[in-house]
Tab-separated table of C-alpha atoms and ligand atoms in Angstrom:
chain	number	residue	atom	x	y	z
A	1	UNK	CA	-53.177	25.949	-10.715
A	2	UNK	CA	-55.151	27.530	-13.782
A	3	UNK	CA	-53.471	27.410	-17.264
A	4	UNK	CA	-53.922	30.064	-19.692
A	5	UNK	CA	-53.455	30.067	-23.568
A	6	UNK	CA	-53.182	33.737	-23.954
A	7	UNK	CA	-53.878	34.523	-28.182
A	8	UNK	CA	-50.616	36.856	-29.088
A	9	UNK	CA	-50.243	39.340	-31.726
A	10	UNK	CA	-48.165	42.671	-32.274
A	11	UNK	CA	-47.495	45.280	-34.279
A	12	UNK	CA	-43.438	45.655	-35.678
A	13	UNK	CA	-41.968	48.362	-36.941
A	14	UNK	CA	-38.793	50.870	-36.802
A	15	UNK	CA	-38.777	52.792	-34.239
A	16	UNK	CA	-42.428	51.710	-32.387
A	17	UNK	CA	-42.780	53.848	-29.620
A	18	UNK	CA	-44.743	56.093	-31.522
A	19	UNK	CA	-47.475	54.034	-32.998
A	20	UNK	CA	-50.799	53.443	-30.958
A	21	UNK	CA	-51.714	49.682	-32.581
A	22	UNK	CA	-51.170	48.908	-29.100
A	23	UNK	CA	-53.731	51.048	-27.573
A	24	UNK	CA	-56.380	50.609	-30.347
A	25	UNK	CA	-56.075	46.658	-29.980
A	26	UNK	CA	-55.530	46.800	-26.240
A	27	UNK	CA	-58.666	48.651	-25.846
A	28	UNK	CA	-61.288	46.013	-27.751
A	29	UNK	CA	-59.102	42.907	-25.943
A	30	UNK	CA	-60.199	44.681	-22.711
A	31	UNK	CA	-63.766	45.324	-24.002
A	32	UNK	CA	-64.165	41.537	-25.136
A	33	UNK	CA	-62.843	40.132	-22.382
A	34	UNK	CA	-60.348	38.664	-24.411
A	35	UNK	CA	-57.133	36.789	-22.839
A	36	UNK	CA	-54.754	37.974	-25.545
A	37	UNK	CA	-51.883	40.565	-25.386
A	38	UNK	CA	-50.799	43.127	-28.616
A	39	UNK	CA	-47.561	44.319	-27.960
A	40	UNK	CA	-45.388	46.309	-29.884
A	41	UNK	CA	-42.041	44.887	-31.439
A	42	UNK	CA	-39.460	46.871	-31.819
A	43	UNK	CA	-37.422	45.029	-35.205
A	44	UNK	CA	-34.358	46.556	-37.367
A	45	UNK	CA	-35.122	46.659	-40.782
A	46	UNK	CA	-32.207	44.330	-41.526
A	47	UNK	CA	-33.703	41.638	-39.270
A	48	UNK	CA	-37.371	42.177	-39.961
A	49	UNK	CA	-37.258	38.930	-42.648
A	50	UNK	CA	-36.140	36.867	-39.678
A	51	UNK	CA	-38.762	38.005	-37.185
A	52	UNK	CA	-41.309	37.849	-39.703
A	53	UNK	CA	-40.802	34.211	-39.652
A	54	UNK	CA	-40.371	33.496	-36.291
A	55	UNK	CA	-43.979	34.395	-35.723
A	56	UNK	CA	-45.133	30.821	-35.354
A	57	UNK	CA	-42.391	29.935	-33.894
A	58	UNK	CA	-43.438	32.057	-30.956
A	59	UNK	CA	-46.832	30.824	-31.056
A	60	UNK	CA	-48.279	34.358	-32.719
A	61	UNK	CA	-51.607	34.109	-34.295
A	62	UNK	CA	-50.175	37.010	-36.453
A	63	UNK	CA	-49.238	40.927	-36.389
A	64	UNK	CA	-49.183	44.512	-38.099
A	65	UNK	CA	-46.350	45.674	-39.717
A	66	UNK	CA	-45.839	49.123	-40.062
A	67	UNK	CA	-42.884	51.320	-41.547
A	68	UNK	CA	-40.891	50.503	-42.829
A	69	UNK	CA	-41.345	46.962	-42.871
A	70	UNK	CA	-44.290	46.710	-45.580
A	71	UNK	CA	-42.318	45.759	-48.050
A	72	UNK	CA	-40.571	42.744	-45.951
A	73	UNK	CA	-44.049	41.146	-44.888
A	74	UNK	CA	-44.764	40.704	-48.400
A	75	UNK	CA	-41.657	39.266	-49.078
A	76	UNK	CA	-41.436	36.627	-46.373
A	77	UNK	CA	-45.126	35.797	-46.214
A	78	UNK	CA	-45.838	32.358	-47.420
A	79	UNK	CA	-48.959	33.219	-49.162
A	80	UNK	CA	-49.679	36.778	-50.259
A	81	UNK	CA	-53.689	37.600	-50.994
A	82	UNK	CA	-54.175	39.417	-54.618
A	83	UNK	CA	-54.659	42.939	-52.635
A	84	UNK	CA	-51.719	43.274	-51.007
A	85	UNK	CA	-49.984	41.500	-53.791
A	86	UNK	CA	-51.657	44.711	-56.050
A	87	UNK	CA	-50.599	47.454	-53.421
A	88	UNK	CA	-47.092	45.890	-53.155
A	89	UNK	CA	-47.168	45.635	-49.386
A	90	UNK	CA	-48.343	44.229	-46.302
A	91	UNK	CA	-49.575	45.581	-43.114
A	92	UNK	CA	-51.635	41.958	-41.635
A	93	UNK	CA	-49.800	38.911	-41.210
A	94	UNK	CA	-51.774	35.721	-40.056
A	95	UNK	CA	-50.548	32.730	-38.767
A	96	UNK	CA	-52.554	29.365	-39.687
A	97	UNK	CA	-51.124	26.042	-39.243
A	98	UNK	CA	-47.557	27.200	-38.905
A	99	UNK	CA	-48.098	29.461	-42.693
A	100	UNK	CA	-48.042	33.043	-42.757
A	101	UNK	CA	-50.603	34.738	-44.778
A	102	UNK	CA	-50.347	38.629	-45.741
A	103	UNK	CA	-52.850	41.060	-46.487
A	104	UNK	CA	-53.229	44.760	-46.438
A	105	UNK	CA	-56.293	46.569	-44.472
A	106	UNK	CA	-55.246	49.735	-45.503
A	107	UNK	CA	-57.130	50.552	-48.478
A	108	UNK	CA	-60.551	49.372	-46.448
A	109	UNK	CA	-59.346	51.198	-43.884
A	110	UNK	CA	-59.477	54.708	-45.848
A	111	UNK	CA	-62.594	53.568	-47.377
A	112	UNK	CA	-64.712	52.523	-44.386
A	113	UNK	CA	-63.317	55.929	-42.858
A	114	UNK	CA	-63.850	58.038	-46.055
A	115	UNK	CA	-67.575	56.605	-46.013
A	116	UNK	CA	-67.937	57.085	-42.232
A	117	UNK	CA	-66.816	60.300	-42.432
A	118	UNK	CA	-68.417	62.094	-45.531
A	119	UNK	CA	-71.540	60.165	-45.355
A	120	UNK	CA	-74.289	61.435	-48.323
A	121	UNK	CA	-71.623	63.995	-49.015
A	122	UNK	CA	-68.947	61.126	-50.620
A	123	UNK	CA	-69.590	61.933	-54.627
A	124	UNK	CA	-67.476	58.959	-56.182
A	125	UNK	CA	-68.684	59.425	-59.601
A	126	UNK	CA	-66.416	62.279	-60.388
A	127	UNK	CA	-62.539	62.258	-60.705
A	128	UNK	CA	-60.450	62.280	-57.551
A	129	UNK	CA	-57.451	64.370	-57.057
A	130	UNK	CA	-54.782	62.173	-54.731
A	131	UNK	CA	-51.392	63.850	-53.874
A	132	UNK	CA	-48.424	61.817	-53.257
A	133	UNK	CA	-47.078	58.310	-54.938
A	134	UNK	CA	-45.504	56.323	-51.638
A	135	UNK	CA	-46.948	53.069	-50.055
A	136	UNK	CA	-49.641	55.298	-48.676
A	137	UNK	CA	-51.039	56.674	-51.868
A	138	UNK	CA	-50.648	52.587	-53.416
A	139	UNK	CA	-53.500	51.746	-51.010
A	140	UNK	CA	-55.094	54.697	-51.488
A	141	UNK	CA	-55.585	54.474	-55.458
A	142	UNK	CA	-56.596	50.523	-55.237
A	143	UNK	CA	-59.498	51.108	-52.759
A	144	UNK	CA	-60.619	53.997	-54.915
A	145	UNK	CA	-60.108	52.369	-58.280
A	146	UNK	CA	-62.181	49.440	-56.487
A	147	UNK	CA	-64.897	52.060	-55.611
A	148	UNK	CA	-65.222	52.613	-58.704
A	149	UNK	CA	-63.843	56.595	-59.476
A	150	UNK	CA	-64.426	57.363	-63.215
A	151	UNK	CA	-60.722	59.258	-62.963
A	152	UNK	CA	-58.094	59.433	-60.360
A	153	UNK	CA	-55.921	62.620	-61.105
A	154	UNK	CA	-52.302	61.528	-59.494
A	155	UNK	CA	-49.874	64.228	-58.457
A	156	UNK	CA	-46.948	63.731	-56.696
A	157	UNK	CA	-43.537	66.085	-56.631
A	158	UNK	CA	-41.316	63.125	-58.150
A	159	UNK	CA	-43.766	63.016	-61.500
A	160	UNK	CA	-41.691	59.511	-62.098
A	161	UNK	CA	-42.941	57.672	-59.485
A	162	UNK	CA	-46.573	58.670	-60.330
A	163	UNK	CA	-46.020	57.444	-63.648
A	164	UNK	CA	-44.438	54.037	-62.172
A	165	UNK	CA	-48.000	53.944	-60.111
A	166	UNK	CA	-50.272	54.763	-62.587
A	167	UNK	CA	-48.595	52.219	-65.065
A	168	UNK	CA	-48.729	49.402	-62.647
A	169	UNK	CA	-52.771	49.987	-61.215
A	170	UNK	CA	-53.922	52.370	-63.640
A	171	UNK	CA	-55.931	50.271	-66.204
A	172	UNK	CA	-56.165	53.639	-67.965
A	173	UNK	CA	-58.120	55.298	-65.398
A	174	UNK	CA	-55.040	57.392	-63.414
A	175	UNK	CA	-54.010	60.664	-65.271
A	176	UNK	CA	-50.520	61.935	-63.853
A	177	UNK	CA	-50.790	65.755	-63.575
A	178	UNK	CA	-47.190	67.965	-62.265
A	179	UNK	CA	-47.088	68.932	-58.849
A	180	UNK	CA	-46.666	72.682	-60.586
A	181	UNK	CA	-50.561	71.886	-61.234
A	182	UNK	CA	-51.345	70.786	-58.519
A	183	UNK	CA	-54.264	73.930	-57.829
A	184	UNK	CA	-55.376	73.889	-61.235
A	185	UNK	CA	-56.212	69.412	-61.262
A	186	UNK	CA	-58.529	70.657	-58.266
A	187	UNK	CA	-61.205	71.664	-60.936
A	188	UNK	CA	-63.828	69.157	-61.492
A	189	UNK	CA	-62.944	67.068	-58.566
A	190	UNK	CA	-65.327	65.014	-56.042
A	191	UNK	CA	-62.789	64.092	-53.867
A	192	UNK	CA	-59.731	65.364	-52.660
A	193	UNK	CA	-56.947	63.147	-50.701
A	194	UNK	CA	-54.025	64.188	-49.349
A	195	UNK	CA	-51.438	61.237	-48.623
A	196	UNK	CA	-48.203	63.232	-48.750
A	197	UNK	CA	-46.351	63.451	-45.564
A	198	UNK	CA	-46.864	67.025	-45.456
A	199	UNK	CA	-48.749	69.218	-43.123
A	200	UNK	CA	-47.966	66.756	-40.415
A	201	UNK	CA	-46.192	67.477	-37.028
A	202	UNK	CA	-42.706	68.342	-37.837
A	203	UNK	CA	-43.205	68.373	-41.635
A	204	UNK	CA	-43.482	71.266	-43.867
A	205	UNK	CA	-47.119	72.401	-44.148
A	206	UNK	CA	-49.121	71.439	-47.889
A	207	UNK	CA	-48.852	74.142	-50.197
A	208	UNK	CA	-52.283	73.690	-51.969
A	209	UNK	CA	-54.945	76.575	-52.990
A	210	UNK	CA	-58.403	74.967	-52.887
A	211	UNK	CA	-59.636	77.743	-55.112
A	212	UNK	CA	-60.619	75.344	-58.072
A	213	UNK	CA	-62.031	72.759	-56.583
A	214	UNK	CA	-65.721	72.158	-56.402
A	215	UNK	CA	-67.370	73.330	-53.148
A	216	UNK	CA	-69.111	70.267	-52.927
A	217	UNK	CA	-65.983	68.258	-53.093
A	218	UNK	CA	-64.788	66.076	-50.247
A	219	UNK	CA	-61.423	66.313	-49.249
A	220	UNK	CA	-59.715	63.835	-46.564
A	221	UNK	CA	-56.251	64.297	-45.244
A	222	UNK	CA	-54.581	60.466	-44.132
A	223	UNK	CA	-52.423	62.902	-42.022
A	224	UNK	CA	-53.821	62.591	-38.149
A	225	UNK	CA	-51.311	64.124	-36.398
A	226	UNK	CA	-52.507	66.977	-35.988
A	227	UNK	CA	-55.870	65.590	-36.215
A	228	UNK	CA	-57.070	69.336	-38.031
A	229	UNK	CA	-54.539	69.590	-40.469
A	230	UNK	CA	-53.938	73.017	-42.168
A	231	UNK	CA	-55.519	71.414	-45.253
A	232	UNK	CA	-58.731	70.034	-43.326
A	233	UNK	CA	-58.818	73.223	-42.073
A	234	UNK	CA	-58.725	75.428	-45.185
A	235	UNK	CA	-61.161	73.245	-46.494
A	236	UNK	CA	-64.063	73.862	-43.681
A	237	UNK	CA	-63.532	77.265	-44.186
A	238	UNK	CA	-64.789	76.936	-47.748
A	239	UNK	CA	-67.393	75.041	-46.412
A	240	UNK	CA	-66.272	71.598	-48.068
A	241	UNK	CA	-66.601	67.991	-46.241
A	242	UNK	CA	-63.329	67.330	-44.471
A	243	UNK	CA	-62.643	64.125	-43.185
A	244	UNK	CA	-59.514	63.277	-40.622
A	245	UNK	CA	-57.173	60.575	-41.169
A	246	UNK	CA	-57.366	59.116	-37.776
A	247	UNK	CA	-60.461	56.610	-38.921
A	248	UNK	CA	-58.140	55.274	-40.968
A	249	UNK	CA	-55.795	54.120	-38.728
A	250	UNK	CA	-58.739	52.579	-36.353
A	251	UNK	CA	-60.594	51.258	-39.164
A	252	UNK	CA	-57.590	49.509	-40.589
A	253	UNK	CA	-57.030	47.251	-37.737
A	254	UNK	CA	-60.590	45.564	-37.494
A	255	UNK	CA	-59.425	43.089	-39.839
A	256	UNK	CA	-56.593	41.809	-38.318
A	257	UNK	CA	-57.990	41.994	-34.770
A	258	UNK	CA	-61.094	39.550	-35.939
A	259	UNK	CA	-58.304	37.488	-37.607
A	260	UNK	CA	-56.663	37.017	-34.368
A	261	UNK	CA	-58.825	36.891	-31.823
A	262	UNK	CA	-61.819	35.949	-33.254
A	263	UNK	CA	-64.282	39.116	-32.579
A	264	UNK	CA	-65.214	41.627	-35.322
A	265	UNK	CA	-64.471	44.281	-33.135
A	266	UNK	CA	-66.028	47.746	-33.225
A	267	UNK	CA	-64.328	51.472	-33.999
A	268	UNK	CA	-66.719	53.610	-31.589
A	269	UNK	CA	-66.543	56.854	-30.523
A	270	UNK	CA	-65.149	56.186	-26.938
A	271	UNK	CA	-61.843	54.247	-28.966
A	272	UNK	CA	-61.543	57.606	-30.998
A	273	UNK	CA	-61.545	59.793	-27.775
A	274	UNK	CA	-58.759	57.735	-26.364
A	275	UNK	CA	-56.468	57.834	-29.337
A	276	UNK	CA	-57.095	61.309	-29.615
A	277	UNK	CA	-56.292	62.227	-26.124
A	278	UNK	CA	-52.882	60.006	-26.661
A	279	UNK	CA	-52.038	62.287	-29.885
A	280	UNK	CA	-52.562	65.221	-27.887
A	281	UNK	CA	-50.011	64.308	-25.049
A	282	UNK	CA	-47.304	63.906	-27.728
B	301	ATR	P1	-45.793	56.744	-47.314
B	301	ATR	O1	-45.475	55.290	-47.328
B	301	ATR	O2	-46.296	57.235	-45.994
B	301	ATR	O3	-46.659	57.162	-48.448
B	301	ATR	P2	-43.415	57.712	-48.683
B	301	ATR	O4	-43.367	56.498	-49.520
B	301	ATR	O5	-42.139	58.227	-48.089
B	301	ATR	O6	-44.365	57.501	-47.425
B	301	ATR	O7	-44.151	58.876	-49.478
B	301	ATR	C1	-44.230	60.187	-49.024
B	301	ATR	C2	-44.992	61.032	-50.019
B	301	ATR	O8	-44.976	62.383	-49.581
B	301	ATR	C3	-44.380	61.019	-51.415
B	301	ATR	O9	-45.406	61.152	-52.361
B	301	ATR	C4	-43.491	62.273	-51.365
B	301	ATR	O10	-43.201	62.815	-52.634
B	301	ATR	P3	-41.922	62.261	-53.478
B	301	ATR	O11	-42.363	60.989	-54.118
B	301	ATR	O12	-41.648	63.335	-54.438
B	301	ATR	O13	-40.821	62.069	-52.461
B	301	ATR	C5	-44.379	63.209	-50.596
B	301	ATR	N1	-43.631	64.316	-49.979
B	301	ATR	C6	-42.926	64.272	-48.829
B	301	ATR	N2	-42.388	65.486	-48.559
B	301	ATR	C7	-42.756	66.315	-49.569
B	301	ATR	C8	-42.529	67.707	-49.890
B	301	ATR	N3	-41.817	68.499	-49.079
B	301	ATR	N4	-43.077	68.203	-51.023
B	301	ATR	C9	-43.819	67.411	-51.834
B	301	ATR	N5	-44.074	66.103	-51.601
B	301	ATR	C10	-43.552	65.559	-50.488
């Protein structure tokens, strides 16, 4: 009879069915030959502290956590690394000797992407406009203030909770502007991100005239379904560099796949095709 130690990881969240972790992950395990499943985990919010800890228990080498349970894998991590710990939430847990360890990938994720994507075009030396102040727009600002932007210009509809974000990551460099102004902050700008939840299937679309803004600006929705957003679109049109969100979403989960399973794996073209053929039977 042939044993098997099969490496296990997952990705929880509230409801599941909708995110393709599984796909993404299940596609490299295949391509490396890996014995390992990734399976998605379908945990209340009330009870995500609890499953969050039985992860060794079960013999997981770790998981994602997605929405709305970001918040949670900080909180009942053991350790917590100094980026997530700055972003104020968690989307890789790792399990080493029994201890889980939490990081985020998000912020490298958008970067690696935003690089990928805009190539030569990517101007980081001049201000960048990001709309929205939720968890997304946390990761967002850290991997840009870590890029090094001379000015991020932060506008969100509830002006508070831009000022909450710029006064906890800000060291100066994040200038709140009102979402009234939102056309007018355009002016100046190399890069444009749009982190809001709108413009995305079943959400309102983004009410945003790209007049202003620089033509050689870059602008890159974190919205990827659709994968054209109206914004990416308007922006083409102008002839801008528009980068989807998608990348994002592949490139955050190298991390936590080498973490598990011991492969750096690679986000190729063939990986994007499949995710994108997914989104388009939804
Ligand atoms: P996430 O973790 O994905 O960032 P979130 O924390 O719910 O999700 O944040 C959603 C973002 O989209 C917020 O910036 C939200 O603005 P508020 O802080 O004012 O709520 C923004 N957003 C969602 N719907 C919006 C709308 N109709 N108009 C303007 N902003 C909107």
């Amino acid at each position: 009879m042939s044993s098997r130690n099969p490496i296990l990881a997952g990705v929880m969240g509230w409801p599941i069915g909708h995110s393709r972790s599984p796909l993404i992950h299940g596609y490299w395990l295949k391509r490396h030959g890996i014995d390992g499943y990734y399976v998605p985990l379908s945990v209340k919010p009330q009870e995500a502290a609890e499953a969050i800890r039985a992860l060794p228990k079960l013999g997981f080498a770790g998981a994602n956590c997605t929405v709305p349970h970001k918040h949670a894998a900080l909180a009942a991590a053991d350790e917590v690394d100094a980026l997530a710990g700055r972003i104020g939430a968690a989307n890789t847990l790792v399990v080493r000797d029994g201890r889980i360890f939490a990081t985020n990938t998000d912020a490298e994720g958008f970067l690696t992407n935003l690089k990928a994507g805009a190539g030569v075009a990517l101007r980081l030396d001049r201000p960048a406009v990001v709309l929205g102040a939720g968890g997304a727009a946390r990761a967002v600002v850290v991997a840009l203030l870590d890029a090094g932007v001379p000015e991020i210009v932060l506008v969100n509809r509830t002006r508070d909770r831009a000022e909450t974000l710029a006064a906890e990551l800000g060291a100066g460099r994040i200038r709140v502007a009102s979402w009234d102004d939102r056309n007018r902050a355009l002016a100046g700008a190399g890069l444009l991100v749009n982190t809001t939840s709108m413009g995305m299937q079943g959400q309102p679309p983004l009410e945003l005239d790209l007049a202003d803004m620089p033509a050689d600006a870059v602008v890159n929705d974190i919205v990827y379904a659709p994968l054209e957003t109206g914004l990416l679109a308007a922006a083409r049109a102008r002839g801008n560099v528009a980068v989807d969100g998608l990348g994002m979403l592949l490139h955050q989960a190298v991390p936590g796949f080498e973490a598990w399973f011991g492969v750096r794996p690679e986000v190729t073209a063939e990986l994007r095709q499949i995710i994108v053929r997914d989104l388009g039977e939804t």
